[in-house]
XYZ file of C-alpha atoms in Angstrom:
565
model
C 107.464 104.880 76.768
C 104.046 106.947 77.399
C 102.523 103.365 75.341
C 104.361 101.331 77.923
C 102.935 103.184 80.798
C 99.253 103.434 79.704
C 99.028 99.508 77.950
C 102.311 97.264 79.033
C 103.080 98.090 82.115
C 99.731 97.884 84.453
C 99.254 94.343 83.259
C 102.215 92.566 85.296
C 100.741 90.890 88.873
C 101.849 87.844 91.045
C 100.632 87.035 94.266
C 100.807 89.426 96.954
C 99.525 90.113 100.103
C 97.438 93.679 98.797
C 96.306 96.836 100.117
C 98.323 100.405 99.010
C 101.112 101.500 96.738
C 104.180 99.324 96.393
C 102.200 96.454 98.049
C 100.290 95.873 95.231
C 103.288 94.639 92.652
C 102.634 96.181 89.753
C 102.143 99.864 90.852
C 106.304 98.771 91.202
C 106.275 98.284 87.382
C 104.382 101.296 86.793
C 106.252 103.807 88.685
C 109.360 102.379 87.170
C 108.510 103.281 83.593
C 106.850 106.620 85.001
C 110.192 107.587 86.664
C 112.071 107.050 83.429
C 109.805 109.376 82.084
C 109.888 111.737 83.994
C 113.654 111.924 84.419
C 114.505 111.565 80.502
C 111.779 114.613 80.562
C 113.952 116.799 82.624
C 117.358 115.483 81.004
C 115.761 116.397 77.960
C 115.028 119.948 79.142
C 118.484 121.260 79.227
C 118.491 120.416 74.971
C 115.776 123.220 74.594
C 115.766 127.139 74.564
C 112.046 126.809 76.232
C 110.400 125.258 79.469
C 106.677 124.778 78.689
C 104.177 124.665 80.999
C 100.365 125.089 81.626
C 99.664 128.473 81.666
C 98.236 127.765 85.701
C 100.843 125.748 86.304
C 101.408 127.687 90.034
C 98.362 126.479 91.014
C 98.871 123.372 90.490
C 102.613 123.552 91.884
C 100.969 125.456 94.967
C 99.767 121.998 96.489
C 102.796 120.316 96.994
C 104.293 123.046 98.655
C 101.402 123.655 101.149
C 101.577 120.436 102.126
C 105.166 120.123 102.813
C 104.300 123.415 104.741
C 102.009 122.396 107.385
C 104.145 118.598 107.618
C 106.582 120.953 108.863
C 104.295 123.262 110.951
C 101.899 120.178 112.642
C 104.319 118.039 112.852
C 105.203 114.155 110.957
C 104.044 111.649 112.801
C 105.673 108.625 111.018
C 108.836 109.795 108.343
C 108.468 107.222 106.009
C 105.100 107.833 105.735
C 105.637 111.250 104.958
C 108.226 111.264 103.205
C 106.986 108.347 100.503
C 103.872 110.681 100.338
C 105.815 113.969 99.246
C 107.512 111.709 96.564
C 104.564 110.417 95.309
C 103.384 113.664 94.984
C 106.459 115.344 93.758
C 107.008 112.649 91.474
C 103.585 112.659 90.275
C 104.169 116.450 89.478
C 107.425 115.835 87.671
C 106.033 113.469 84.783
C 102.895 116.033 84.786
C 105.565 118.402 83.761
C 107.940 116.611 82.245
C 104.584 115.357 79.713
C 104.985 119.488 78.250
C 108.530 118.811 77.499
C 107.922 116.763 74.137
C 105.654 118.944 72.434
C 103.559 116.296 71.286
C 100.852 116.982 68.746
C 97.188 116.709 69.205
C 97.126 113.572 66.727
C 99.618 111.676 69.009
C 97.864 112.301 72.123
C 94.697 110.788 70.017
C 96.757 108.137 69.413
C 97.629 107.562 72.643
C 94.393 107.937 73.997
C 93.638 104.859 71.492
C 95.962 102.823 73.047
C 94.976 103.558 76.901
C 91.391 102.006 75.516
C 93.195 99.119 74.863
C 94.169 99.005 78.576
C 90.646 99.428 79.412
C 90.336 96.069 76.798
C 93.041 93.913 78.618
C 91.314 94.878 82.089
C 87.492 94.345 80.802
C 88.540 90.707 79.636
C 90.121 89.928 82.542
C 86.942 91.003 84.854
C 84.497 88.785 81.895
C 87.575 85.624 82.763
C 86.620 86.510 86.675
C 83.210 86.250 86.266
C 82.742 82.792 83.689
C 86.129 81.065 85.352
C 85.208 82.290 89.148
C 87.887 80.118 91.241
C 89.454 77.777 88.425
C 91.310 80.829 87.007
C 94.893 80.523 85.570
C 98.001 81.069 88.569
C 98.852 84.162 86.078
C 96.045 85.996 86.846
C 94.403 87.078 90.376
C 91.721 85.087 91.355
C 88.450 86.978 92.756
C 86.545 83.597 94.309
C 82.870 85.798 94.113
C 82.680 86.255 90.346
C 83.084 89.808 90.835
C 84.709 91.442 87.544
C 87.728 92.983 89.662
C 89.986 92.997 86.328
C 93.909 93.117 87.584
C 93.117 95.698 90.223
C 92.136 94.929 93.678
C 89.008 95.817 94.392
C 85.539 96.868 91.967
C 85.444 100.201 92.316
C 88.700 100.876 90.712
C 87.694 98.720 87.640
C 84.343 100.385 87.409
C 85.966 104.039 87.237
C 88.357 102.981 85.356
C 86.295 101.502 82.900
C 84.204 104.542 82.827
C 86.961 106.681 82.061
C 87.501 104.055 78.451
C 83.932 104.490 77.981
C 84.442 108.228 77.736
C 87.748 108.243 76.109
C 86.438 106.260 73.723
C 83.033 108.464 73.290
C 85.551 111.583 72.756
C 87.583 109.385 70.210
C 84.741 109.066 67.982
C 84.243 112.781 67.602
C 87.842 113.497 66.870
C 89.120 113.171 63.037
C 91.386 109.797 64.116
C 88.834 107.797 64.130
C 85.889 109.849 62.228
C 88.155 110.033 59.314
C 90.173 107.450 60.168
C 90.140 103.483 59.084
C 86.782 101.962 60.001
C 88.373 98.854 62.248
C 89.192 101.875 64.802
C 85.677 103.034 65.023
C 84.551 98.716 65.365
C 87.728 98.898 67.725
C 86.215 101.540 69.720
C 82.692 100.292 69.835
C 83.443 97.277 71.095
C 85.858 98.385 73.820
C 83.219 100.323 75.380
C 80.340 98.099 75.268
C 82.959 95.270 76.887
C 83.906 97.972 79.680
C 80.130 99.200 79.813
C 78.901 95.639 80.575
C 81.447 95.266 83.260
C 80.297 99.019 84.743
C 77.005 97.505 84.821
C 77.524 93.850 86.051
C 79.727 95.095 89.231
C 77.102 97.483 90.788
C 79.621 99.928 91.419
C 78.146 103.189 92.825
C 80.544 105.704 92.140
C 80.946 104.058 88.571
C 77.761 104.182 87.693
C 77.864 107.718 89.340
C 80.531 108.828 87.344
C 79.301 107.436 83.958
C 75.804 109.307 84.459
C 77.860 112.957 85.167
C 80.215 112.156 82.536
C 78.276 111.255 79.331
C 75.902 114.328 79.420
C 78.961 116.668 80.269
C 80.800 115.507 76.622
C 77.069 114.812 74.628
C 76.800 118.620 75.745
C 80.473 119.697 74.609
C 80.395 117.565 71.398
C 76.730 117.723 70.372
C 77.652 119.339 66.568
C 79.350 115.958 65.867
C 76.825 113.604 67.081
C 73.769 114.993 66.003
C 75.827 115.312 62.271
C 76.920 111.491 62.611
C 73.876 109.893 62.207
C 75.536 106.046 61.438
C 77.755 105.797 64.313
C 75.874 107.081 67.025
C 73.154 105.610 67.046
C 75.167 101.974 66.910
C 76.719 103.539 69.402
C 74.171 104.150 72.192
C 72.419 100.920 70.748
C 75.873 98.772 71.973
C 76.060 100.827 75.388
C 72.154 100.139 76.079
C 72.627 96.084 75.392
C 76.046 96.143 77.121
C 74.139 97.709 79.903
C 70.889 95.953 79.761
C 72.599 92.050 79.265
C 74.514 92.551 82.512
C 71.373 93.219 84.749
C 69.708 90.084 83.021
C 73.024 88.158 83.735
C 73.305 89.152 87.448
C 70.477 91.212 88.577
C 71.944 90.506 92.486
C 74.607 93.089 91.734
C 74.418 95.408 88.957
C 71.732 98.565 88.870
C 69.821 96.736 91.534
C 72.811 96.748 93.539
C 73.426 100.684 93.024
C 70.070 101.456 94.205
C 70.339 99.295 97.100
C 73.515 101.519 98.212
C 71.775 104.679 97.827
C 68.509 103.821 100.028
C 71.344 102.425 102.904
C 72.972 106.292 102.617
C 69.143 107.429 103.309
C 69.068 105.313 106.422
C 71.889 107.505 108.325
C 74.426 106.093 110.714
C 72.844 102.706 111.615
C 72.899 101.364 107.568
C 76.246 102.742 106.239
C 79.997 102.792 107.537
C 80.338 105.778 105.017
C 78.484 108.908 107.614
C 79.925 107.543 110.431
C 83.417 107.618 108.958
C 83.228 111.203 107.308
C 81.475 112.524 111.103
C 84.332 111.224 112.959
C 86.812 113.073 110.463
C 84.811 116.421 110.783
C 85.381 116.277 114.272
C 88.870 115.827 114.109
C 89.176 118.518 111.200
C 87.165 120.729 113.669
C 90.027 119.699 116.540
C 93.324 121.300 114.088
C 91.599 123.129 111.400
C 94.614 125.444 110.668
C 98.099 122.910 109.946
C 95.535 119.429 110.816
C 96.936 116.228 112.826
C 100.017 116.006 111.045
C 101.043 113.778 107.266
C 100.521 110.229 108.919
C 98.574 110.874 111.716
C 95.580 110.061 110.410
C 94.935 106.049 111.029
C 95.790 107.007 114.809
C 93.467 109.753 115.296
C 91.062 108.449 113.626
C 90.798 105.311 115.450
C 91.050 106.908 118.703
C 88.053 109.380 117.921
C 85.855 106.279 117.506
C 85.181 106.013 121.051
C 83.420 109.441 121.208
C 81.622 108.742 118.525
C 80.051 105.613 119.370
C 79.009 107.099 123.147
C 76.915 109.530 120.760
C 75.729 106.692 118.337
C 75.737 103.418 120.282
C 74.037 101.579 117.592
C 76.343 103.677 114.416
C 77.743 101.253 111.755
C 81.488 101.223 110.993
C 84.039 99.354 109.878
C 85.121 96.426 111.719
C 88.777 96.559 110.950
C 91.215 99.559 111.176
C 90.717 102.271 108.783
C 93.382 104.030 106.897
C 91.570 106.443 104.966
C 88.117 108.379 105.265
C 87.562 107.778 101.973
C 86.962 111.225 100.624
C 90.332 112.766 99.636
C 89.478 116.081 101.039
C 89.150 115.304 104.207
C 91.917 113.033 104.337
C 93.941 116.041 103.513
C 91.967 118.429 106.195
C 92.463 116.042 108.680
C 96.236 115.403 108.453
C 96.999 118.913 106.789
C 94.262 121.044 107.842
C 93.242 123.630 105.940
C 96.918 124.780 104.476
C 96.619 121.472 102.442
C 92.770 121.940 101.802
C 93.963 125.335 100.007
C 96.604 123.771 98.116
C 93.707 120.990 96.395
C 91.377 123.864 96.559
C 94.479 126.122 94.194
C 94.693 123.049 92.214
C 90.895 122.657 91.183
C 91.096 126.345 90.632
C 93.817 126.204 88.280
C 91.918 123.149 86.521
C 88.695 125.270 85.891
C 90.211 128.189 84.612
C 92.625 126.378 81.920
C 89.074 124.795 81.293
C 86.648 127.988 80.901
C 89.808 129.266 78.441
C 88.673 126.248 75.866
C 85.855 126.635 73.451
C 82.356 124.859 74.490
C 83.381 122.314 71.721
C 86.027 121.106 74.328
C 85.829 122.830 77.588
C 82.963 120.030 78.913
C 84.379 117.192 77.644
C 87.711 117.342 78.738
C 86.096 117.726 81.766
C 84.382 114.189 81.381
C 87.362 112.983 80.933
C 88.356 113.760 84.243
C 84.833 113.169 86.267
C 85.023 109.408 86.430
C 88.584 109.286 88.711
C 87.995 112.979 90.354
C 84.733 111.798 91.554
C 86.283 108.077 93.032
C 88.931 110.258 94.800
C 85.705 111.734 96.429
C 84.447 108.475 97.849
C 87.809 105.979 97.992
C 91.394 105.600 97.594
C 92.043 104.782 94.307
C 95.250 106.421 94.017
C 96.891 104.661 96.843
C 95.776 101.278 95.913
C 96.295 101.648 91.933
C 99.349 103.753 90.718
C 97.487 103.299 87.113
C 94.716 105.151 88.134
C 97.228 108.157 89.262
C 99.161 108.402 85.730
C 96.497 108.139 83.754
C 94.407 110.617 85.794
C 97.999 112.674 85.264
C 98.016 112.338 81.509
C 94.266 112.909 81.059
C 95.425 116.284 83.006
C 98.228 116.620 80.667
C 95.800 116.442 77.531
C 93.242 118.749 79.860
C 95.869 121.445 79.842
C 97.008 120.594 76.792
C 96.100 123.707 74.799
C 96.661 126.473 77.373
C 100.675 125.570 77.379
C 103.425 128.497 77.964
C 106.919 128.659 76.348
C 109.162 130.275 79.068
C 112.735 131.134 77.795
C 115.098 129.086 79.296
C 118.256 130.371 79.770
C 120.869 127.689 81.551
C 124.271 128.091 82.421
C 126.772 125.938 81.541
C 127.090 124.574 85.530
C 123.473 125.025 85.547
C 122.816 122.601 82.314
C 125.418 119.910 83.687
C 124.175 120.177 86.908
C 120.310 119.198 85.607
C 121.599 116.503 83.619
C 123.450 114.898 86.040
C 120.823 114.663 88.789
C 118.628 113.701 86.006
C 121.084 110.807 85.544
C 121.611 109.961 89.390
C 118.251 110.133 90.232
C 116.559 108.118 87.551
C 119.449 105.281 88.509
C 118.496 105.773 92.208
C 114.741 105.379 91.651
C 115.242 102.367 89.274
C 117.599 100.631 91.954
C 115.288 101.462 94.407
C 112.336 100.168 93.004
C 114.442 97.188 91.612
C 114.945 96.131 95.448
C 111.169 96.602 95.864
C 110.240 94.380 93.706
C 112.415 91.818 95.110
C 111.173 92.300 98.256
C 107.752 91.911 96.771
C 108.722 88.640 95.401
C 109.448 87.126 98.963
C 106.045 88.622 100.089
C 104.753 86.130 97.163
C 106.809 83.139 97.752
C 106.103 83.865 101.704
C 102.488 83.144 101.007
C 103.259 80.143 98.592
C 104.875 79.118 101.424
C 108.267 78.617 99.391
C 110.337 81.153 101.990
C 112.924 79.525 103.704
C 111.707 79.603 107.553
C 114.451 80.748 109.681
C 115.206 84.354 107.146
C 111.987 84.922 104.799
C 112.964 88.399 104.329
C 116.235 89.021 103.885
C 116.018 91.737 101.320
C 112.295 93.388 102.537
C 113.726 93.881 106.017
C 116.678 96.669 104.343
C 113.926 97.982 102.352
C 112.884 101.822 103.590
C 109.236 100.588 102.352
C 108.762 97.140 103.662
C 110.602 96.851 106.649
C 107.784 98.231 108.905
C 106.041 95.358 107.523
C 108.415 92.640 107.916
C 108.296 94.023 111.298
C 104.769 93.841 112.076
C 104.795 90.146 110.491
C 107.777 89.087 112.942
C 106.414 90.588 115.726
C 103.051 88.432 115.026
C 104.887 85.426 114.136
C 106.891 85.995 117.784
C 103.852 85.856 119.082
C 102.293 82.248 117.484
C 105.913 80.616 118.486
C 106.049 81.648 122.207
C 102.490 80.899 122.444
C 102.877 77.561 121.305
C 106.063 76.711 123.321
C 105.393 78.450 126.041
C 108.155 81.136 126.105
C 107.339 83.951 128.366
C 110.307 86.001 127.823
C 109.609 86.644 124.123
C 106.134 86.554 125.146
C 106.741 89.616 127.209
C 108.977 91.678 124.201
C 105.762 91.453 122.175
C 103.089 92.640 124.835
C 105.777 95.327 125.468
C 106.378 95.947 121.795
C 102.045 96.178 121.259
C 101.969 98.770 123.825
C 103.981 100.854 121.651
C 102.712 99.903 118.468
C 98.868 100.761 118.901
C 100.158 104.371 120.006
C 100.574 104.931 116.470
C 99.207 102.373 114.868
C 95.773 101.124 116.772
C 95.511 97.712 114.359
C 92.619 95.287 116.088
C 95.130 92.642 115.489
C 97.497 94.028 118.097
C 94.728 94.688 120.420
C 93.708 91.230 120.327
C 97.390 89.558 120.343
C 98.240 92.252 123.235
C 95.330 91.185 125.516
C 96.059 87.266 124.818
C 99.547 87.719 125.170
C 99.178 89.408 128.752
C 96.342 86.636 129.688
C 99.190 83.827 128.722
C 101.930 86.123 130.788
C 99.018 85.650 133.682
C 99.015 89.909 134.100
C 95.130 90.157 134.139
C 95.204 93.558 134.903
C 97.039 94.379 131.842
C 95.173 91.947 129.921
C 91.984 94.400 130.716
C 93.411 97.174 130.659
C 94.055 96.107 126.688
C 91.089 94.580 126.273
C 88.778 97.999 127.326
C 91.094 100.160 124.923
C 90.860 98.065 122.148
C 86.814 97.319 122.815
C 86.506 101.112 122.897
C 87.723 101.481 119.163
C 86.328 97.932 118.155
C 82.943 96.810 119.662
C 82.448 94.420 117.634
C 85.161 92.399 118.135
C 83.735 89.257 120.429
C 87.300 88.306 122.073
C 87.639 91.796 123.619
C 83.946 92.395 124.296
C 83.979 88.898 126.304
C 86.997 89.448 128.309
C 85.625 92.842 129.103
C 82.489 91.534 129.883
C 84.439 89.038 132.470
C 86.477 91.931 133.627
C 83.660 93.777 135.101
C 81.898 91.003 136.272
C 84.705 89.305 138.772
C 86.469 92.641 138.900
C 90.263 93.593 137.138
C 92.086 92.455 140.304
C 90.696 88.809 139.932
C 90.889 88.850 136.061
């Protein structure tokens, strides 16, 4: 099943309309073979006298709870939000867990290891289809229309760390005895997985990949130096294939690539006026600085954060952010500090702990290069989101843990009732069924998101299953509500005209989305209520500037005055 997971299962995709978690259809897939795991894991407990764990395993376990903990204490601003969170996190800690359960032995995780570079293959070929095929790529596979080597995943940056992750996997692989004293193909295998996955690195011009890759290598070079300086055939072909891989991508696209990387670093030099990214992480330190203790609340943050733009512009009038809503600072951290203050920002800080001292347990042989092997995606969770918008990312950063942790397990006796043992096996039983069924009816309700934008929904009920799904129905909702709009503008229907303006005033309490602000102000110009068209338009130009149809109505507002417009 762990094969499934790491190779099978992150390669399904149809159409969709993107962004986070069960949006993106094959994070569905993935968290469906990831809950069977973890379930079986637990059913599987009550059969043995011993629990094992990581020997810091409260650490770890301490996050979780701290952030349930100041949800409760600051507040939950939207429950769905927070309560899909806690699972993902909860569930995320239950196939962590459940990974110690099987008592696998270090020669399967190698092997398993080998097969997650085969993952990093599929993905890598994919990107090199992207980049020769551009826009006449097969329906099957997702379509990026600039060339850029996205692989199945949404966006660069989580093919790039990705990718850098194989490149290290495989790096560690060569030192182990699988493939040292294993069949040669592995060691061809190997080589040429990397140099694929170090060309795409290079060709994207991804920061935090090429970031990641340059911490990484020297961290396991360090750790495993006996074998490579003893290994004089491999590693030099080695670090010959890398520096062509490398080198053959900057001839190919020198637009992108390490040109590109450097390009990104002078902008950071440049301050607020050259790069979204300082503007974003100044307004969050603010709003950390406004709830340190229990933070905003779990959900709060894409209203806050919006609504602190305002300030922050008056100080930087000429400040660089994004033009559309943001969701996430994109620093982990401080998306944690600012929804759960510094209760949560303990719990990650407890976690890291936990990490380094299972770590500074392992001889120097291993201690820095499992830590490579976690660099690449720890550092991406420093800059982006990669977790939300890629479940793969998540469970392999999880079993990369697992193998982390790996040799400072615990065997705790277990001692079970009779009730106690039934009792485990049978919420073991109900729950795996209940997540399967669950995500079963997300996945059909990603299907009509697909055959909505094929335009192959029936028109009068395009979402009959996504509107009873906990997940989706918010955004059926939000669609409807938009597609209200479009029809009452078109035939002239005030009264539903008037539910949406009413239903945008609530919406951007929560959920500030330019969209609404610009529907909202055009639906109270077509209801002829200038006053509440400008009212609109000021609050949304506040948060977005940039945006020409409410700068221009503002602009009209305070030249013939609110009354007359």
């Amino acid at each position: 099943m762990l094969a499934l997971l790491l190779l099978v299962a992150p390669l399904y995709f149809h159409p969709n309309i993107g962004g986070t978690g069960f949006r993106i259809p094959h994070n569905i897939i993935l968290w469906s073979v990831a809950s069977i795991i973890a379930f079986y894991s637990l059913y599987k407990l009550t059969f043995s006298q011993f629990l094992y764990l990581p020997r810091f395993y409260l650490y770890i376990l301490s996050f979780p709870v701290l952030v349930w903990c100041s949800g409760v204490l600051a507040g939950v601003e939207i429950a769905t939000h927070w309560f899909f969170r806690l699972l993902y996190i909860w569930g995320g800690l239950l196939f962590l867990f459940g990974l110690f359960q099987h008592r696998l032995k270090q020669i399967q995780l190698d092997r398993l290891l080998f097969i997650l570079l085969f993952s990093g293959l599929l993905h890598a070929l994919v990107g090199l289809t992207q980049i020769i095929l551009v826009k006449n790529m097969p329906s099957w596979l997702p379509v990026n229309p600039s060339g850029v080597p996205t692989g199945l995943f949404q966006q660069i940056n989580n093919q790039a760390s990705f990718q850098v992750t194989i490149i290290i996997v495989g790096l560690w692989l060569v030192t182990r005895p699988f493939i040292r004293h294993g069949h040669y193909w592995r060691f061809i295998s190997v080589v040429t997985i990397i140099s694929l996955s170090a060309f795409i690195v290079s060709y994207s011009g991804s920061r935090v990949g090429a970031l990641g890759f340059l911490l990484a290598l020297p961290l396991l070079l360090s750790s495993r130096w006996q074998f490579v300086k003893t290994d004089k055939k491999r590693w030099p072909l080695i670090f010959v294939a890398l520096l062509l891989a490398i080198s053959s991508a900057n001839l190919v696209e020198n637009k992108r690539g390490l040109t590109s990387v450097l390009e990104k670093a002078t902008a950071i030099n440049s301050g607020y006026s050259s790069t979204a990214r300082l503007g974003m992480y100044d307004i969050s330190l603010n709003l950390i600085k406004q709830k340190p203790l229990f933070g905003h609340g779990i959900g709060s943050f894409v209203r806050v954060w919006q609504y602190g733009k305002p300030a922050f512009y008056q100080q930087h009038p000429d400040a660089v952010l994004p033009s559309q809503r943001v969701s996430h600072p994109h620093n982990e951290t401080i998306f944690w500090l600012v929804e759960g203050g510094l209760v949560a920002g303990l719990g990650l800080l407890l976690v890291v702990t936990g990490i380094i001292l299972s770590l500074s347990k392992l001889p120097p042989s291993r201690r820095y290069a499992y830590a490579a092997l976690l660099m690449p995606i720890a550092l991406h969770t420093q800059v982006e989101l990669p977790f939300y918008i890629s479940a793969q990312h998540w469970f392999v950063f999880l079993f990369l843990l697992a193998v982390t942790l790996w040799p400072s397990k615990k065997a705790f006796k277990l001692k079970l009732s009779m009730a106690a043992t039934k009792s485990i096996r049978i919420i073991s039983i109900i729950a795996a069924i209940s997540s399967i069924g669950f995500l079963s009816h997300s996945y059909a309700a990603s299907t009509e998101f697909k055959n909505y934008l094929l335009k192959k929904s029936p028109i009068d009920k395009p979402f009959p299953i996504a509107q009873q799904n906990p997940y989706f129905k918010s955004l059926v909702l939000d669609l409807m509500m938009t597609s209200l709009f479009h029809s009452s503008k078109k035939y002239e229907i005030d009264s539903n005209m008037k539910i949406f303006a009413e239903w945008t005033e609530q919406e951007i309490i929560y959920n500030p989305h330019i969209l609404y602000f610009r529907l909202g102000m055009e639906s109270y110009l077509s209801l002829k209520q200038h006053i509440q068209a400008c009212s609109f338009a000021r609050k949304g130009n506040a948060i977005y500037p940039k945006e020409e149809s409410l700068k221009q109505l503002v602009k009209q507002c305070d030249k013939k005055g609110i009354a007359l417009y």
